[in-house]
Tab-separated table of C-alpha atoms in Angstrom:
chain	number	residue	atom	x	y	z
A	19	UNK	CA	19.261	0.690	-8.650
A	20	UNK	CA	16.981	-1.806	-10.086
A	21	UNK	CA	13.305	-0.644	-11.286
A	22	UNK	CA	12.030	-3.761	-9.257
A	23	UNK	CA	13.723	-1.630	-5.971
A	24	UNK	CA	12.735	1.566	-6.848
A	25	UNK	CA	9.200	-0.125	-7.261
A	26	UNK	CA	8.886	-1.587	-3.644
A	27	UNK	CA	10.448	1.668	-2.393
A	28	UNK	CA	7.683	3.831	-4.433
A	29	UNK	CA	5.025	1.298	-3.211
A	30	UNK	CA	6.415	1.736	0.432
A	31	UNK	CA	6.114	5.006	0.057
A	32	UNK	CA	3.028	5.152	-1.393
A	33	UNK	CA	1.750	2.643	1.517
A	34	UNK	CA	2.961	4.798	4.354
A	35	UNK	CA	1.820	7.983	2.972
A	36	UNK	CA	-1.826	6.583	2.832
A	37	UNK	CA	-1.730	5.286	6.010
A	38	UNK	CA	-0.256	8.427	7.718
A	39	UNK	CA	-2.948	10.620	5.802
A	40	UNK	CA	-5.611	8.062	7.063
A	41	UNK	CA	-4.788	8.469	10.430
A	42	UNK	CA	-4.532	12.196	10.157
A	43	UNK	CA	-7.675	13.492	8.689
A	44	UNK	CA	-10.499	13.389	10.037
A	45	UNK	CA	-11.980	10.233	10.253
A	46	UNK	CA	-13.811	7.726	12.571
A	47	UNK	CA	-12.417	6.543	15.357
A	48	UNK	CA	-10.007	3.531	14.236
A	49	UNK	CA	-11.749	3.720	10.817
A	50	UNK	CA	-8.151	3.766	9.274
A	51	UNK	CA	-5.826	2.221	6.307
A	52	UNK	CA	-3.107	1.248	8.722
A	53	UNK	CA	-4.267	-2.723	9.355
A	54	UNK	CA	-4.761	-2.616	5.567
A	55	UNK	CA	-1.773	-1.525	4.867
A	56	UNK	CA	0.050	-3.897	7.294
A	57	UNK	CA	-1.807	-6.723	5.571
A	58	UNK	CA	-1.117	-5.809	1.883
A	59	UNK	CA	2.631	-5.198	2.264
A	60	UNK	CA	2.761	-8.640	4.198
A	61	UNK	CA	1.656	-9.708	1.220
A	62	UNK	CA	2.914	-7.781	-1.163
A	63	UNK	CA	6.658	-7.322	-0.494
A	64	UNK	CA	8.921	-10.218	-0.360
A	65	UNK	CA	11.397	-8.756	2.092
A	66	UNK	CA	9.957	-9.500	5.400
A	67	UNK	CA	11.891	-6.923	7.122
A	68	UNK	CA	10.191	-4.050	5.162
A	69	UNK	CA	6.658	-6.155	6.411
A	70	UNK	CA	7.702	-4.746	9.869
A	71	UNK	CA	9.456	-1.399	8.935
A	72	UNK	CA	6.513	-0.517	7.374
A	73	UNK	CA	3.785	-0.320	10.067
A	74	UNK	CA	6.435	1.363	12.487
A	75	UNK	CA	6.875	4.328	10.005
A	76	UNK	CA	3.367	4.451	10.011
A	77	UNK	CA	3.113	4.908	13.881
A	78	UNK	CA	6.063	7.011	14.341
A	79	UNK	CA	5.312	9.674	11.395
A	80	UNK	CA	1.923	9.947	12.534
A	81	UNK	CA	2.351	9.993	15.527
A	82	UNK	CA	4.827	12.871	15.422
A	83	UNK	CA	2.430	14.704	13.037
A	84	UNK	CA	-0.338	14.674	15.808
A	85	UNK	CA	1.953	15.405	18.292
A	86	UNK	CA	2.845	18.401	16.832
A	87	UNK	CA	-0.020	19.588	15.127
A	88	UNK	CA	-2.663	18.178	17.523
A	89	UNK	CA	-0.970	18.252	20.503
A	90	UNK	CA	-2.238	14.369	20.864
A	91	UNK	CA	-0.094	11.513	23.272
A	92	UNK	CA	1.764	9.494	21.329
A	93	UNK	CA	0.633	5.706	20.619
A	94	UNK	CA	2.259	3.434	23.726
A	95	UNK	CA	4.479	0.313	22.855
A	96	UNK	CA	1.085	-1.898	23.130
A	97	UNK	CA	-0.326	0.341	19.829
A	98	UNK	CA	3.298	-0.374	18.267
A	99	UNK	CA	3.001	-4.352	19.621
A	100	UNK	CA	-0.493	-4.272	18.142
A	101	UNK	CA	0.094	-3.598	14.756
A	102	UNK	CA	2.906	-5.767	14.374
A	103	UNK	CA	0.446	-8.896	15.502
A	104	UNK	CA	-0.782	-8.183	11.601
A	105	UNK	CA	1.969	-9.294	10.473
A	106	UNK	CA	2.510	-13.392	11.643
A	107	UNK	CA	-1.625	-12.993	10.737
A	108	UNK	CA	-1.194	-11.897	7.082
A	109	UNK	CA	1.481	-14.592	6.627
A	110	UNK	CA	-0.980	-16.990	7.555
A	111	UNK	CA	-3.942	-16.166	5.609
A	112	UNK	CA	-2.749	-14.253	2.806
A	113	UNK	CA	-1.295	-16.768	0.324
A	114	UNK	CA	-3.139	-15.354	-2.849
A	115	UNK	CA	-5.384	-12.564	-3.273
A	116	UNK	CA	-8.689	-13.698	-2.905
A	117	UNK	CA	-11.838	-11.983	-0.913
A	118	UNK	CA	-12.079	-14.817	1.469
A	119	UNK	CA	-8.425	-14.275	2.391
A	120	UNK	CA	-8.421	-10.544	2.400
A	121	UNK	CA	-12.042	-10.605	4.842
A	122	UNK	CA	-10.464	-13.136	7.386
A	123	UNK	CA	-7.647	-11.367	7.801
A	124	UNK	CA	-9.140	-7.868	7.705
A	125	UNK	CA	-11.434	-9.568	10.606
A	126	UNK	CA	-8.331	-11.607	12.482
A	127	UNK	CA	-6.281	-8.232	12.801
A	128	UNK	CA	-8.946	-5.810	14.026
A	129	UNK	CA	-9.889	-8.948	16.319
A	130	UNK	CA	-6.420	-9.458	17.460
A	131	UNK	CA	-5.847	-5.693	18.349
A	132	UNK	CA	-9.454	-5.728	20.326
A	133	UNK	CA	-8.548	-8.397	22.572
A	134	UNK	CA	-4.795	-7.084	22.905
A	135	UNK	CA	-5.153	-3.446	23.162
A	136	UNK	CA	-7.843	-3.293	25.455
A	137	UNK	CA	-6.018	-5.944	27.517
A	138	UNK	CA	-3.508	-3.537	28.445
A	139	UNK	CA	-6.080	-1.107	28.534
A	140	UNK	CA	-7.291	-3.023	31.347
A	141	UNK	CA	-4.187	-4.064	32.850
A	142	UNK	CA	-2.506	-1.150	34.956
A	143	UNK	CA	-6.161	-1.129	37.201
A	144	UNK	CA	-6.125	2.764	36.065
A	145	UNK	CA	-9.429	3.030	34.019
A	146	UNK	CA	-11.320	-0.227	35.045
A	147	UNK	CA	-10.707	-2.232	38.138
A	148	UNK	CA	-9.190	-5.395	38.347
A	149	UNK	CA	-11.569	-7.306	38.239
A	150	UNK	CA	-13.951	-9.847	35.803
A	151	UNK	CA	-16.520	-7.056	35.536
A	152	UNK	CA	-13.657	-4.079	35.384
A	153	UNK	CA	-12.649	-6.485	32.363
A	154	UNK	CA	-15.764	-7.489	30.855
A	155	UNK	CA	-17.004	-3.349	30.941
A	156	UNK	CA	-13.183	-2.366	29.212
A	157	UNK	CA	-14.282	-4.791	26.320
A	158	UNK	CA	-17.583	-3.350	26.123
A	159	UNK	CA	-16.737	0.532	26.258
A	160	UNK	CA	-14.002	-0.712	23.234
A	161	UNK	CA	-17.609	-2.479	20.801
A	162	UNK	CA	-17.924	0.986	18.904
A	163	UNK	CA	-14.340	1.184	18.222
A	164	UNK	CA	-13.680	-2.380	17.525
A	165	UNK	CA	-16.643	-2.195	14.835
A	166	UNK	CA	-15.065	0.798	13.366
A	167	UNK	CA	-11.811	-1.273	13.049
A	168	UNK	CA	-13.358	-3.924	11.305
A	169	UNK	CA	-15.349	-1.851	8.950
A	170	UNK	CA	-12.052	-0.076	8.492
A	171	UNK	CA	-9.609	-2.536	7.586
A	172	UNK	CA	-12.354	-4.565	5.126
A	173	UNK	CA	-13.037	-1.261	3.352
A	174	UNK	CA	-9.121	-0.245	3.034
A	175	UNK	CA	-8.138	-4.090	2.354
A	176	UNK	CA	-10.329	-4.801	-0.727
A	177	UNK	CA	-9.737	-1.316	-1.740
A	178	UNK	CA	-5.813	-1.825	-1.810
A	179	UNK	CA	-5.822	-4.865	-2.467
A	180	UNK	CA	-8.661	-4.663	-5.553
A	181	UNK	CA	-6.230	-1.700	-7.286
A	182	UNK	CA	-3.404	-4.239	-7.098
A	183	UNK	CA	-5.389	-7.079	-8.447
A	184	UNK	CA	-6.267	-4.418	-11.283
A	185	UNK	CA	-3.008	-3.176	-11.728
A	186	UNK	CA	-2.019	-6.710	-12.375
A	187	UNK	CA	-4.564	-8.151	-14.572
A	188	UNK	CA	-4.146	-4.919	-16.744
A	189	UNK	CA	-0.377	-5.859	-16.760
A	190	UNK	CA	-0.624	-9.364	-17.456
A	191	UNK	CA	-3.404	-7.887	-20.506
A	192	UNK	CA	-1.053	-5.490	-21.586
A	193	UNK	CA	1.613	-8.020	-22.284
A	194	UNK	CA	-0.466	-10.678	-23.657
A	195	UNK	CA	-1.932	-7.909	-26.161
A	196	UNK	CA	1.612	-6.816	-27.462
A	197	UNK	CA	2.818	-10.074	-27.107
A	198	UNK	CA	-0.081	-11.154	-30.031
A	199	UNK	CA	0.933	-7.973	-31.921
A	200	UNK	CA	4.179	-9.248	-32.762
């Protein structure tokens, strides 16, 4: 196997594994690495398919993991449908790392899963009626949680994506200083 492939796979690995343990501990509510992570291997790995792979590991492991040890539901198909929305978004705005970029769509994806989750939050008629106001009071109820999300994916975005742009500028260093060695 290459070392490029066994890269990606380590850097999957190493993606999931934070994102899992994110949504594991104890932490606030939706204050997690998941959109984050979404967002940085959208960027990051040039196989699409491992783009959406990616954030369903995610879901499924952890899920299982509170399952079992919390005895929590697990996520419905919207949570799934959700996550995967960060995907077309990171396409879009993530062209090159810059803190613009990363902000926007740290922003875009927790907005994205605000309007859509509580949507179908709202939808059966079970926890708010049908209705503008049942609507209007679903959105409100989700402000804490939304605001978490945001804080969440901006502090786990520049954090991922600041040890990459570190990793590579002391790469790019590195060979430019044995490069003038020789």
């Amino acid at each position: 196997m290459k070392s490029k492939s066994l890269n990606n796979i380590a850097v999957a690995l190493m993606l999931i594994a934070l994102a899992v343990i994110s949504r594991l501990i104890p932490h606030l509510w939706n204050f997690t690495s998941v959109g984050a992570v979404i967002l940085f291997s959208t960027f990051y790995f040039k196989n699409k398919q491992i783009s959406y792979l990616i954030p369903l590991a995610i879901i499924m492991i952890s899920d299982l993991c509170l399952l079992y040890f919390q005895n929590k539901p697990l996520a419905s198909i919207g949570i799934y449908i959700c996550f995967l929305l960060y995907i077309p978004l990171g396409l879009l705005i993530i062209k090159e790392v810059k803190t613009k970029n990363i902000a926007l769509a740290g922003i875009s994806g927790a907005t994205l899963f605000f309007i859509t989750s509580n949507f179908l939050v709202w939808i059966p008629g079970t926890m708010y009626p049908l209705s503008l106001s049942g609507l209007i009071t679903c959105y409100t109820a989700a402000i804490p949680f939304f605001l978490n999300h945001i804080a969440g994916n901006l502090f786990w975005s520049f954090m991922i994506f600041g040890i990459y742009q570190i990793s590579v500028n002391s790469t790019k260093n590195l060979y430019l200083d044995n490069r003038n060695n020789y």
